[in-house]
PDB file of C-alpha atoms in Angstrom:
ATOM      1  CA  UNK A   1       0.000   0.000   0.000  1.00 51.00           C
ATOM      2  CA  UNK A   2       3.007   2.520   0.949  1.00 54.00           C
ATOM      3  CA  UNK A   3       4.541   1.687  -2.198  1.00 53.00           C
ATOM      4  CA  UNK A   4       1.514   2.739  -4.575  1.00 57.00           C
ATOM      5  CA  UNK A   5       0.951   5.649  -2.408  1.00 65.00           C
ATOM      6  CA  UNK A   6       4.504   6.682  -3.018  1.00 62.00           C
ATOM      7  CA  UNK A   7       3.717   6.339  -6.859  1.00 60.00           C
ATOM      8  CA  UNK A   8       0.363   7.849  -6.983  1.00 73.00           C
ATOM      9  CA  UNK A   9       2.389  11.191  -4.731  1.00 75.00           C
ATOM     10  CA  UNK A  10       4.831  11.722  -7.734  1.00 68.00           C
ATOM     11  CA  UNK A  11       2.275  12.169 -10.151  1.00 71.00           C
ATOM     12  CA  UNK A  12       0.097  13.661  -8.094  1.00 82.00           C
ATOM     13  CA  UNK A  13       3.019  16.077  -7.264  1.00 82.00           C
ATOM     14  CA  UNK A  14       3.057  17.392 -10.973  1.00 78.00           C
ATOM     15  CA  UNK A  15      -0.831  17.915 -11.279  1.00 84.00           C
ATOM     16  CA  UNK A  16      -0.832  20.068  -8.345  1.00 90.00           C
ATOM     17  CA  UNK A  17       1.893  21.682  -9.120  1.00 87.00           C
ATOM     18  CA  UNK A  18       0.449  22.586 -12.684  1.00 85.00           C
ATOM     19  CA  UNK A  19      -2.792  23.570 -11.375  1.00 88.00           C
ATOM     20  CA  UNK A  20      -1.631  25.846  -8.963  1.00 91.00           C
ATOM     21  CA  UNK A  21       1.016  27.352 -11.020  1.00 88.00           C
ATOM     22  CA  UNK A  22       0.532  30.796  -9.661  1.00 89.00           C
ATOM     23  CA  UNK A  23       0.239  30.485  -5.972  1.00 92.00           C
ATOM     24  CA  UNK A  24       2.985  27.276  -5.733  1.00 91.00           C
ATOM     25  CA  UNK A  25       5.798  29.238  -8.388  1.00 88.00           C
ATOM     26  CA  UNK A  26       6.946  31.783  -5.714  1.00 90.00           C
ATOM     27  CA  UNK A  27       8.257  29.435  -3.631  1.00 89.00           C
ATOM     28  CA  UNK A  28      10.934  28.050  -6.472  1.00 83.00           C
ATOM     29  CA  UNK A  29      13.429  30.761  -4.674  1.00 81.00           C
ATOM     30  CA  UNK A  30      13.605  27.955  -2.019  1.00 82.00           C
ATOM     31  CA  UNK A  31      14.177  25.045  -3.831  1.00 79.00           C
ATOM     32  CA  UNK A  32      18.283  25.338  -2.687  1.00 77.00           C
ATOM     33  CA  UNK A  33      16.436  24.576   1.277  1.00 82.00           C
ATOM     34  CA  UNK A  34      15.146  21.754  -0.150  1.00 80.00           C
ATOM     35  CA  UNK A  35      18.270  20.557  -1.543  1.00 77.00           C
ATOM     36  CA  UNK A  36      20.038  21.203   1.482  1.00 81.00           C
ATOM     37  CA  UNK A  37      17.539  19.596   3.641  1.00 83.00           C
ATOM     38  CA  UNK A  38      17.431  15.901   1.463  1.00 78.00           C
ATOM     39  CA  UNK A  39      21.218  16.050   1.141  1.00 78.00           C
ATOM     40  CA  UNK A  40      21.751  16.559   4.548  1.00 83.00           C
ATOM     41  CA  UNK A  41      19.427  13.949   5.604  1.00 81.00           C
ATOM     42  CA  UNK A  42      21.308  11.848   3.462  1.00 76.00           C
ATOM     43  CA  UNK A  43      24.865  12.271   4.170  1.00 79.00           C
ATOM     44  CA  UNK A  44      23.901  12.188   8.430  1.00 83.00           C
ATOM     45  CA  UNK A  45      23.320   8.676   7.797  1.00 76.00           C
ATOM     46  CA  UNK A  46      26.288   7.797   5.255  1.00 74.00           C
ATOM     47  CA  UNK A  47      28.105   5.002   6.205  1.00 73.00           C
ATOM     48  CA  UNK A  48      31.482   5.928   4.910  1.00 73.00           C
ATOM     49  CA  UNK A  49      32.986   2.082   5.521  1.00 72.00           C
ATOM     50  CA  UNK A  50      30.099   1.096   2.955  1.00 73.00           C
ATOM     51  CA  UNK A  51      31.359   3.884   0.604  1.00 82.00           C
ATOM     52  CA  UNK A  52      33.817   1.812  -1.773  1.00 85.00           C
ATOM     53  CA  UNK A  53      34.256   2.939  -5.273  1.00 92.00           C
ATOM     54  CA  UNK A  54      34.534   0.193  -7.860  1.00 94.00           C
ATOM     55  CA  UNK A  55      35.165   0.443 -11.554  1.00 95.00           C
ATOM     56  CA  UNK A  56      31.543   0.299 -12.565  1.00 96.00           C
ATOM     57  CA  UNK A  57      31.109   3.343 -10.397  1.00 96.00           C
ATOM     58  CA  UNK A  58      34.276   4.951 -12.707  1.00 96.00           C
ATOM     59  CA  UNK A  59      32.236   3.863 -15.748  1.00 96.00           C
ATOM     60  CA  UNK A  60      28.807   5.314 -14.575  1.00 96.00           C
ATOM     61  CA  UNK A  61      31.159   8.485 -13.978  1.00 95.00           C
ATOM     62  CA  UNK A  62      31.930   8.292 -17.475  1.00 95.00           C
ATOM     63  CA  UNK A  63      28.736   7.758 -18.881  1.00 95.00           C
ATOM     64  CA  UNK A  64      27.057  10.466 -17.300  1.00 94.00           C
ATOM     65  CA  UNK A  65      29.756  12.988 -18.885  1.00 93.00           C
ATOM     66  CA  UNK A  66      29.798  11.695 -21.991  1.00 95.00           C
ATOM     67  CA  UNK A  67      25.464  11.958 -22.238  1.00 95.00           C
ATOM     68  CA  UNK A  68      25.981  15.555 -21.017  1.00 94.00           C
ATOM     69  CA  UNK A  69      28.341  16.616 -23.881  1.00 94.00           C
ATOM     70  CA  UNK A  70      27.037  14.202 -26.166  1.00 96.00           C
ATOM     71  CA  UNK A  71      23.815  15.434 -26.314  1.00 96.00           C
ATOM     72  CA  UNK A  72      24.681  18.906 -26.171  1.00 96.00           C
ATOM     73  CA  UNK A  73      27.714  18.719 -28.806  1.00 96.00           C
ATOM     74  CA  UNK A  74      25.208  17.267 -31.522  1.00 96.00           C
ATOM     75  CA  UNK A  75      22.369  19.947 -30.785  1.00 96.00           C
ATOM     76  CA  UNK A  76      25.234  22.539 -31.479  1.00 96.00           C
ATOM     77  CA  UNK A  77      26.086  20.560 -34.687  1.00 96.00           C
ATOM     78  CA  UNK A  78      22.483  20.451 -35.538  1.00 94.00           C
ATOM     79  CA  UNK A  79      22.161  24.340 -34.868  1.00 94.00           C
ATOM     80  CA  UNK A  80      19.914  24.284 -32.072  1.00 94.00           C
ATOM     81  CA  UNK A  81      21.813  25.950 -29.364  1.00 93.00           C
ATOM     82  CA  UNK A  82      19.384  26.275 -26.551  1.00 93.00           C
ATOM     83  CA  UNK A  83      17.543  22.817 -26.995  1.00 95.00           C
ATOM     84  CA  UNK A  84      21.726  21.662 -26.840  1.00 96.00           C
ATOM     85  CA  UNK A  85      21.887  24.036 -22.860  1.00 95.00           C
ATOM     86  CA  UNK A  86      18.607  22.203 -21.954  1.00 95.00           C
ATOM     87  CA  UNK A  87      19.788  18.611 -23.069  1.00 96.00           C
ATOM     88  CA  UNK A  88      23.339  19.700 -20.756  1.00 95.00           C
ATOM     89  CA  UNK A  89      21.306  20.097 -18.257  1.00 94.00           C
ATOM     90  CA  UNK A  90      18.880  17.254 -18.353  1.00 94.00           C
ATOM     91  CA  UNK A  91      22.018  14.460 -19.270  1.00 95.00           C
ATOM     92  CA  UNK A  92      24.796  15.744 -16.984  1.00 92.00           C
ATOM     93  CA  UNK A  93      23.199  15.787 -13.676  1.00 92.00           C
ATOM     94  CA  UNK A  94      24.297  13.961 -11.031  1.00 92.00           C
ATOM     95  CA  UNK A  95      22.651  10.915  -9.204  1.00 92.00           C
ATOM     96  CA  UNK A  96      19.825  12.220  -7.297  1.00 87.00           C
ATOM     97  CA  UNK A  97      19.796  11.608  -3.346  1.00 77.00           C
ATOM     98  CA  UNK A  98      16.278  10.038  -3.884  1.00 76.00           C
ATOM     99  CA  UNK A  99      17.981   7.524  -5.723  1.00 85.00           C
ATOM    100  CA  UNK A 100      19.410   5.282  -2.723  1.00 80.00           C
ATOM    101  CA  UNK A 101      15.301   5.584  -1.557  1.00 75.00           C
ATOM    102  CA  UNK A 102      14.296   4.208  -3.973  1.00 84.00           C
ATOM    103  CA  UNK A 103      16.751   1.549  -4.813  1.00 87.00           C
ATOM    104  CA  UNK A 104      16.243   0.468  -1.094  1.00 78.00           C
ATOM    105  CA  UNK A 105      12.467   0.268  -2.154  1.00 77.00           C
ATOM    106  CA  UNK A 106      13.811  -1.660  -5.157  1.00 83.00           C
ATOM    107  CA  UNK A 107      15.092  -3.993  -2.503  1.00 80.00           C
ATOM    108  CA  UNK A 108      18.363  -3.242  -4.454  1.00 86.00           C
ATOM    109  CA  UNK A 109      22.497  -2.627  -3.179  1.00 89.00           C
ATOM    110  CA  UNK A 110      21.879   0.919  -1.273  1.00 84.00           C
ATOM    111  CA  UNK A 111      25.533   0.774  -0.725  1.00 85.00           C
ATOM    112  CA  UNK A 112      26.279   0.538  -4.310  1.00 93.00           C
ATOM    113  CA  UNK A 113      24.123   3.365  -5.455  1.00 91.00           C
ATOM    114  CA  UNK A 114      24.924   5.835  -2.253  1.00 86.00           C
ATOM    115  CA  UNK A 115      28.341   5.361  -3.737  1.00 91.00           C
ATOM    116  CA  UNK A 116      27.460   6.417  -7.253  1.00 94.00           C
ATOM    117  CA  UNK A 117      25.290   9.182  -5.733  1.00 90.00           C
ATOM    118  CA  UNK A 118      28.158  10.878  -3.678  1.00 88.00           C
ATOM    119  CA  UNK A 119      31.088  10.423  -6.540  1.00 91.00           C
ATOM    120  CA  UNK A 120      28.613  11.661  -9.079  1.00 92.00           C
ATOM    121  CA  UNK A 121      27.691  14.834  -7.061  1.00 87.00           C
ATOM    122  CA  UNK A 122      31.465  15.798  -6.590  1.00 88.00           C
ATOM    123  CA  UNK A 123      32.193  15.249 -10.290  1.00 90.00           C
ATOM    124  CA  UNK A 124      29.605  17.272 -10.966  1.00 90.00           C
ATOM    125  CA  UNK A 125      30.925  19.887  -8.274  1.00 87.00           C
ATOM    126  CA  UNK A 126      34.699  19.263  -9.818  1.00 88.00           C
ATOM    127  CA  UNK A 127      33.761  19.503 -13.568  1.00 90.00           C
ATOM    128  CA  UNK A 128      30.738  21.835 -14.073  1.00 89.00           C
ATOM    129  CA  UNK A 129      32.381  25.237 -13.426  1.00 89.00           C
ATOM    130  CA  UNK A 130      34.771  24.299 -16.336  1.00 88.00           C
ATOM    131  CA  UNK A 131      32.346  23.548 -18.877  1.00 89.00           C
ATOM    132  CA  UNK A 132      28.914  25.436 -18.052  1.00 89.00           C
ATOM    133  CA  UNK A 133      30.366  28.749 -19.564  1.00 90.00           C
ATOM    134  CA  UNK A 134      31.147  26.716 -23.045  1.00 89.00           C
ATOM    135  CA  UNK A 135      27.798  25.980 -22.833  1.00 91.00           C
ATOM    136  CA  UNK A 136      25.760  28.586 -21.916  1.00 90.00           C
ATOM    137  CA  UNK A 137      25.903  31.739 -23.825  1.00 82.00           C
ATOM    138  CA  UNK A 138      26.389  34.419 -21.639  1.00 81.00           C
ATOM    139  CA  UNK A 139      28.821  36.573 -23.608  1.00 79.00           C
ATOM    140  CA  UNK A 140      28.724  39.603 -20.620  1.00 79.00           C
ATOM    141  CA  UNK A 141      30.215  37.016 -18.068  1.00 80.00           C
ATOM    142  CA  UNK A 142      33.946  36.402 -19.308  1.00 85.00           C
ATOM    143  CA  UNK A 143      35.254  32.342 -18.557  1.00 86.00           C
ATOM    144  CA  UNK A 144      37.141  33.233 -14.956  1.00 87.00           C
ATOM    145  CA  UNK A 145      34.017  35.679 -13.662  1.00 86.00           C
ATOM    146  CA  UNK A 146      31.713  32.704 -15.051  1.00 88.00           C
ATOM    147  CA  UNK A 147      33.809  29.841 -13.448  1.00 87.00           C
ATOM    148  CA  UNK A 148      33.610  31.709 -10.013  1.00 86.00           C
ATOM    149  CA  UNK A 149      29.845  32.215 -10.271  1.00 86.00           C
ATOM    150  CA  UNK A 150      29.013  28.656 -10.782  1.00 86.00           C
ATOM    151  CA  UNK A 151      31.474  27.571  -8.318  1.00 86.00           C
ATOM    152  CA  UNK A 152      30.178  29.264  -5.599  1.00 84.00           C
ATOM    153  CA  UNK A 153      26.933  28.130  -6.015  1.00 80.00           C
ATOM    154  CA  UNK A 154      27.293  24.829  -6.536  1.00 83.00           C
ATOM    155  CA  UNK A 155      28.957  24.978  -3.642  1.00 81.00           C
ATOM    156  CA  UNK A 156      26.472  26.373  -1.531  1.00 77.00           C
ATOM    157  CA  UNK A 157      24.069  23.707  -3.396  1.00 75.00           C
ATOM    158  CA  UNK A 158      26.030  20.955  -2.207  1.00 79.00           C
ATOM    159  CA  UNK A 159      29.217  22.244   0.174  1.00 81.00           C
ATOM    160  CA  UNK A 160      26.474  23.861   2.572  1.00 83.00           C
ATOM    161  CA  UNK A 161      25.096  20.290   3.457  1.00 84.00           C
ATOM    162  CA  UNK A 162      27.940  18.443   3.198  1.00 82.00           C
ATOM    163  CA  UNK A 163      29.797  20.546   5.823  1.00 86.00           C
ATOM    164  CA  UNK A 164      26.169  20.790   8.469  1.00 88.00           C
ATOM    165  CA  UNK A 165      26.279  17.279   8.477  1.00 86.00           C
ATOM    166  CA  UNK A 166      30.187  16.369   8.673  1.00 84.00           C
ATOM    167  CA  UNK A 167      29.528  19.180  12.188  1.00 90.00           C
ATOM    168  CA  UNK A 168      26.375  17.049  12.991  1.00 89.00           C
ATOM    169  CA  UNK A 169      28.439  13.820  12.959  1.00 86.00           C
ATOM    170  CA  UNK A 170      31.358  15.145  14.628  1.00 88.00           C
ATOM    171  CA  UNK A 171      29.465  16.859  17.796  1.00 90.00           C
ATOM    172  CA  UNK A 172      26.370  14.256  18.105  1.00 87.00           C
ATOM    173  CA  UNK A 173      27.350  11.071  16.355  1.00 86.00           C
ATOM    174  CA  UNK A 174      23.792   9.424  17.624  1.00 86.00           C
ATOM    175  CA  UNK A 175      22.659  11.292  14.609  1.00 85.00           C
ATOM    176  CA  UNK A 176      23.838   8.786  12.427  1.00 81.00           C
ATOM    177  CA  UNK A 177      20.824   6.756  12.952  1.00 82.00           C
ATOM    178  CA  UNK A 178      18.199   9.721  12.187  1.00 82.00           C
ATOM    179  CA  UNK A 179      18.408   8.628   8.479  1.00 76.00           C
ATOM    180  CA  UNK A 180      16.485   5.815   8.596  1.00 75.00           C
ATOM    181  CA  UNK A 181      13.755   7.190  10.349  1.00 76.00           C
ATOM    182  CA  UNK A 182      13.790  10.577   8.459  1.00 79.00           C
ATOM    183  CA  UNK A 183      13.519   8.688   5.029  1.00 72.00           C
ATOM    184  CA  UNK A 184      10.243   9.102   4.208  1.00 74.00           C
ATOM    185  CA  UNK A 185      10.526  12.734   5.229  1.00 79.00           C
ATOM    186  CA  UNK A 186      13.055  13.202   2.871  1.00 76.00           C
ATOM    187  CA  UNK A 187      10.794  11.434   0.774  1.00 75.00           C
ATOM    188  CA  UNK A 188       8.431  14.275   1.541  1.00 82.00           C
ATOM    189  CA  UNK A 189      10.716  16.691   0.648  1.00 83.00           C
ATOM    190  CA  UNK A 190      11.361  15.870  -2.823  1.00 77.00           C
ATOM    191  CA  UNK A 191       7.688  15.203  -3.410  1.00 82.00           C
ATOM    192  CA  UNK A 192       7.205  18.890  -1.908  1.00 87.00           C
ATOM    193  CA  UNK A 193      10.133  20.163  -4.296  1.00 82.00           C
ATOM    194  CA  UNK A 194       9.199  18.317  -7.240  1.00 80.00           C
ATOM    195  CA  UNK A 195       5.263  20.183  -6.982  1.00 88.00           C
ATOM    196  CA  UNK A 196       7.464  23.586  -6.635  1.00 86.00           C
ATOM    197  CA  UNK A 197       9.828  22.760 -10.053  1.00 79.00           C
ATOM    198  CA  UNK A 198       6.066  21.906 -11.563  1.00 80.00           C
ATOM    199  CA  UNK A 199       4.323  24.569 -11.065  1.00 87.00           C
ATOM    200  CA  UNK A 200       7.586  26.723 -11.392  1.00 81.00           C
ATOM    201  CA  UNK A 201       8.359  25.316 -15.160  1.00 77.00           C
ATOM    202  CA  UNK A 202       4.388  25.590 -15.553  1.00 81.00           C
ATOM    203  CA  UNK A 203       4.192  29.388 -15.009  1.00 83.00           C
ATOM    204  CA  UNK A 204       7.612  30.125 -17.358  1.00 76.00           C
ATOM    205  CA  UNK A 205       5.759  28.237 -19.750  1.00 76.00           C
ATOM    206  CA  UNK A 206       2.333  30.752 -19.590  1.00 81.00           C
ATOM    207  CA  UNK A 207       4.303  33.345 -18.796  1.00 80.00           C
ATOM    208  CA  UNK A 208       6.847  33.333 -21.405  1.00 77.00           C
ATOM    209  CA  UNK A 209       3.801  32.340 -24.105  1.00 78.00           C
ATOM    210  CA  UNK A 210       5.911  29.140 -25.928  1.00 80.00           C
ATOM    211  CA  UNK A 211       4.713  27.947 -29.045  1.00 82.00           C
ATOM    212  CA  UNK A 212       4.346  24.454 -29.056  1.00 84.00           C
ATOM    213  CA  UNK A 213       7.290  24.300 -31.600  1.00 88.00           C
ATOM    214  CA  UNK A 214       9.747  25.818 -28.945  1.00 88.00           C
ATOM    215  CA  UNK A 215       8.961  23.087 -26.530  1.00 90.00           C
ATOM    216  CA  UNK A 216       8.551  19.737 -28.238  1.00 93.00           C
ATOM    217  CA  UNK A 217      11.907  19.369 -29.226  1.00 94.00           C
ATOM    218  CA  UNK A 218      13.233  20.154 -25.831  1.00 95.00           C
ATOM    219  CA  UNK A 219      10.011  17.616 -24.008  1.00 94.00           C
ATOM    220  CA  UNK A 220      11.247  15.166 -26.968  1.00 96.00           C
ATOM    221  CA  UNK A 221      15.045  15.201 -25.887  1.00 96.00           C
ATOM    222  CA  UNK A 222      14.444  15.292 -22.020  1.00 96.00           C
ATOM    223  CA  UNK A 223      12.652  11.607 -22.826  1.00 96.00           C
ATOM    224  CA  UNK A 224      15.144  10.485 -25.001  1.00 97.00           C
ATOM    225  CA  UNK A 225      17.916  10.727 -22.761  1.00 97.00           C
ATOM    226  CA  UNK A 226      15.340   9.344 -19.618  1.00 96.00           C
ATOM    227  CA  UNK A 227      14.726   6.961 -21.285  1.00 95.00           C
ATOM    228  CA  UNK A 228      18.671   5.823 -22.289  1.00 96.00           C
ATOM    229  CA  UNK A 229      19.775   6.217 -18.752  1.00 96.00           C
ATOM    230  CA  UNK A 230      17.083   4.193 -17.413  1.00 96.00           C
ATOM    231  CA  UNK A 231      17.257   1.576 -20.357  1.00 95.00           C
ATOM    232  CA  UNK A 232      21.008   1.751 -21.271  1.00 96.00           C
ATOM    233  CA  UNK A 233      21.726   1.594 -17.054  1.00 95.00           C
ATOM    234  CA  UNK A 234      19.788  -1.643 -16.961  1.00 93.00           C
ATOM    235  CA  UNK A 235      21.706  -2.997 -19.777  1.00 95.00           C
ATOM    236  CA  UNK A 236      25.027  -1.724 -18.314  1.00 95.00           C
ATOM    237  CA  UNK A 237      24.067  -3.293 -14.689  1.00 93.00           C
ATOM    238  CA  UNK A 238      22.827  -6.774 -15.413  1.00 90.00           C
ATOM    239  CA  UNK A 239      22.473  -8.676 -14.058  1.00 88.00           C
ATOM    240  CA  UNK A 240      24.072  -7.796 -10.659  1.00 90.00           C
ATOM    241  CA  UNK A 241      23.503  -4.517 -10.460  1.00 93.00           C
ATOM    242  CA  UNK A 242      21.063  -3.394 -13.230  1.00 92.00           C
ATOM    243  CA  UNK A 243      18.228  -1.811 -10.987  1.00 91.00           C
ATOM    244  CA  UNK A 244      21.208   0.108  -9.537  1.00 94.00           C
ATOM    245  CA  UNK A 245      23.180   1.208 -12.692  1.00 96.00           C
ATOM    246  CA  UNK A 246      19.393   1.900 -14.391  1.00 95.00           C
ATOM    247  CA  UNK A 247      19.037   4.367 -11.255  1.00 95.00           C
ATOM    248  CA  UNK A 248      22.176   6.070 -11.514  1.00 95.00           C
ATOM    249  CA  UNK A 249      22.234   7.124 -15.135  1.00 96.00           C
ATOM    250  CA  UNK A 250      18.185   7.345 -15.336  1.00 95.00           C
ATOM    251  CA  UNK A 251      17.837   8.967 -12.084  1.00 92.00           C
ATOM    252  CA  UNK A 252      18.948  12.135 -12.325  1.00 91.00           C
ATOM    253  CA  UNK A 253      19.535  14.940  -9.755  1.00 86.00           C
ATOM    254  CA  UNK A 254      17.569  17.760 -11.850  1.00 83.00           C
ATOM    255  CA  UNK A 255      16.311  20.192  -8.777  1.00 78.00           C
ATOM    256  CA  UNK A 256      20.016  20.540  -8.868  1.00 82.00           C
ATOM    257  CA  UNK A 257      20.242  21.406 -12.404  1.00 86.00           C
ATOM    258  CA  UNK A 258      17.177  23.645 -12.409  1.00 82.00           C
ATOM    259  CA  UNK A 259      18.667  25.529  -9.492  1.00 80.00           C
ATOM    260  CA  UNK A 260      21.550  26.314 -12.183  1.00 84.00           C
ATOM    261  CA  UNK A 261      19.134  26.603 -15.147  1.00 84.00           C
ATOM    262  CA  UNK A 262      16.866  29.759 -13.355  1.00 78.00           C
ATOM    263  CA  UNK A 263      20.027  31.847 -13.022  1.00 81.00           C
ATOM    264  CA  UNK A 264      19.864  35.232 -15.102  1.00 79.00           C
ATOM    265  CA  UNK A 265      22.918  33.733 -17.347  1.00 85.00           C
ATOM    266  CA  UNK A 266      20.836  30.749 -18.153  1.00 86.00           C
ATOM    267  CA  UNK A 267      18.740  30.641 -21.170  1.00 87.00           C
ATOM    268  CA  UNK A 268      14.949  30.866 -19.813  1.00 83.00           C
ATOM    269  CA  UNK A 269      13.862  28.061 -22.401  1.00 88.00           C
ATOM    270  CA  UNK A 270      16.057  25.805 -21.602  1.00 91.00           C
ATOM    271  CA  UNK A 271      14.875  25.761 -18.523  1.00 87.00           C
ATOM    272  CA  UNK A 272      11.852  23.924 -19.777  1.00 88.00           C
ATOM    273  CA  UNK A 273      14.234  20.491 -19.884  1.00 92.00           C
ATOM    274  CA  UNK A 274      15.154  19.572 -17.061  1.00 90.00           C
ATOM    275  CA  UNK A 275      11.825  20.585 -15.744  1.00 84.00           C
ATOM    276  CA  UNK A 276      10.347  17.938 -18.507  1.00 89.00           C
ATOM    277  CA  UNK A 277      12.706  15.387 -16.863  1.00 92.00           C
ATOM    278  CA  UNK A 278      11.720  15.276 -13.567  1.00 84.00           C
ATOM    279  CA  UNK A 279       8.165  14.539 -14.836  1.00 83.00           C
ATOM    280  CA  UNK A 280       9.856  11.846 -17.122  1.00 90.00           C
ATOM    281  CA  UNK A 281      12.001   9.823 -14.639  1.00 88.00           C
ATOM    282  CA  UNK A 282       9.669  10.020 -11.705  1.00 81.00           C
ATOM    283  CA  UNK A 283       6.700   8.288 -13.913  1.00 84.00           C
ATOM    284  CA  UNK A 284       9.728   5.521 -14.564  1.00 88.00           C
ATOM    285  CA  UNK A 285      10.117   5.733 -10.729  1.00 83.00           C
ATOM    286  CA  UNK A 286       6.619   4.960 -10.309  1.00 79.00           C
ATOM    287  CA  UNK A 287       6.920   2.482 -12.874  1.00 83.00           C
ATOM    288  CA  UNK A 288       9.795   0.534 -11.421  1.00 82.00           C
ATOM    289  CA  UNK A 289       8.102   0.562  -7.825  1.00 79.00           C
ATOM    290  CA  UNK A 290       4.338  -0.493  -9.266  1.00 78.00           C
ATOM    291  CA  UNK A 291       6.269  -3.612 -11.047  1.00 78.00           C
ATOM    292  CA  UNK A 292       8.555  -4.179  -7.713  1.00 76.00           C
ATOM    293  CA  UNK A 293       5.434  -4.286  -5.602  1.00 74.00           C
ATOM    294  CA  UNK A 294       3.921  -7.146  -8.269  1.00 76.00           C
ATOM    295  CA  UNK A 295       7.343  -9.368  -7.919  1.00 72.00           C
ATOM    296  CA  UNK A 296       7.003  -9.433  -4.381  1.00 69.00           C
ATOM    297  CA  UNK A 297       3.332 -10.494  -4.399  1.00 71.00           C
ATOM    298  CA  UNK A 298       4.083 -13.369  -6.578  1.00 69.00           C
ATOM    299  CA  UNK A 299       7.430 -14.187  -4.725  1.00 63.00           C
ATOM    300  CA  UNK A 300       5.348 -14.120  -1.366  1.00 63.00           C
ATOM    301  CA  UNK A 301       2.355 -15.748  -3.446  1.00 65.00           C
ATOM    302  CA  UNK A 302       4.973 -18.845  -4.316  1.00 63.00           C
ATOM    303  CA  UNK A 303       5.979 -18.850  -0.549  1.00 60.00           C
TER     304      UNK A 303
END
């Protein structure tokens, strides 16, 4: 029953979000609490003796870079240079932090995919300074000014919760076990941010009066490269490891990346991406869980 109510909340998330466009948009200017708040909830309750890199999480590393510039190199080829900033965006985030939830739900290796969660965050710390100003076009910022602009809020994005909880740790270690029981809270918290980036992307989109030409493109690529990670994760993973790998390419830390993409250097289109995304992998979450739930019936049916 939790399970499908978890579902039915991330879709229900989007229609509320969408119908209450107006009132709900607002509150997008604290979207980087929510971040804070799930990542912090998260790292309390990292195990760092369960943290151990292996080389599938070095090639998960590597495929999530290569999607981001992939994508966005052949839109630039093609000549569509903001559908290539929104693809960046939608292919180069990092794991999400709801992705060891719902692997856990998955019944899957939490270890494996807290791993790939943490590495793929600090890549994306380490490497998306040096190449957001190639790929936005902000020709008022020069590269350095750029750099130290993205820099210092990517690390308030993700140094700001890393750091409360290392101090957490340090002068209360009982907090370690508060994860567990704050899970579903944090599981709250996304829901809560992912109605926000709803009826935030929902309002640009009235406000800003797209044509339906300016946005199927971008909906069309955000699904494309959902769809891969989940897909071409599952294929990359199996059979050991393929709910995990399918997570950590399809399962994509995009609050993040729309954080990034409603700066005033960001193109405001392109915003309308990642924002696609969310709506994209969080049906596949539902997905995955609804299908989870039905192997465990008929495992416990056998039984």
């Amino acid at each position: 029953m939790m399970q499908h109510l978890r579902s039915i909340c991330m879709v229900l998330a989007f229609v509320v979000g969408g119908l209450l466009h107006a009132e709900l948009s607002p509150l997008a200017a604290y979207l980087p609490v929510g971040i804070t708040l799930m990542l912090c909830i998260t790292f309390i309750g990292l195990d760092t003796a369960q943290l151990r890199p292996t080389w599938m999480h070095l090639v998960l590393l590597v495929v999530l870079q290569l999607m981001g510039l992939g994508f966005w190199y052949a839109a630039v080829l093609a000549g569509y240079p903001v559908l290539a900033e929104s693809l960046y965006y939608c292919a180069a985030a990092p794991v999400a932090s709801a992705a060891p939830v719902i692997v856990n739900l998955l019944r899957g290796n939490t270890a494996f995919i807290t791993t790939a969660m943490v590495l793929s965050q600090a890549m994306f710390g380490l490497v998306t300074p040096l190449l957001l100003p190639f790929v936005v076009h902000a020709p008022e910022l020069g590269y350095v000014d750029f750099l130290l602009l993205v820099l210092y809020q990517i690390s308030l994005a993700l140094g700001a919760p890393a750091v409360i909880s290392f101090l957490l740790r340090i002068c209360y270690p009982p907090c370690k076990a508060w994860a567990p029981k704050l899970r579903d809270y944090s599981l709250a918290i996304w829901i809560i941010n992912l109605t926000i980036v709803s009826a935030a992307g929902t309002h640009r989109l009235v406000q800003m009066n797209y044509s339906f030409q300016d946005i199927w493109p971008i909906a069309l690529g955000a699904m494309t490269i959902c769809a891969l990670g989940f897909f071409g994760g599952y294929w990359l993973g199996y059979p050991r490891l393929k709910r995990e790998c399918s997570q950590a390419l399809g399962q994509k830390n995009t609050i993040l990346t729309l954080y990034i993409a409603n700066q005033s250097y960001a193109t405001p289109l392109a915003y309308i991406g990642p924002v696609f995304y969310v709506f994209f992998h969080n049906v596949a979450n539902a997905i995955q869980l609804s299908l989870a739930l039905r192997e465990k019936k008929k495992a416990d049916a056998v039984k």
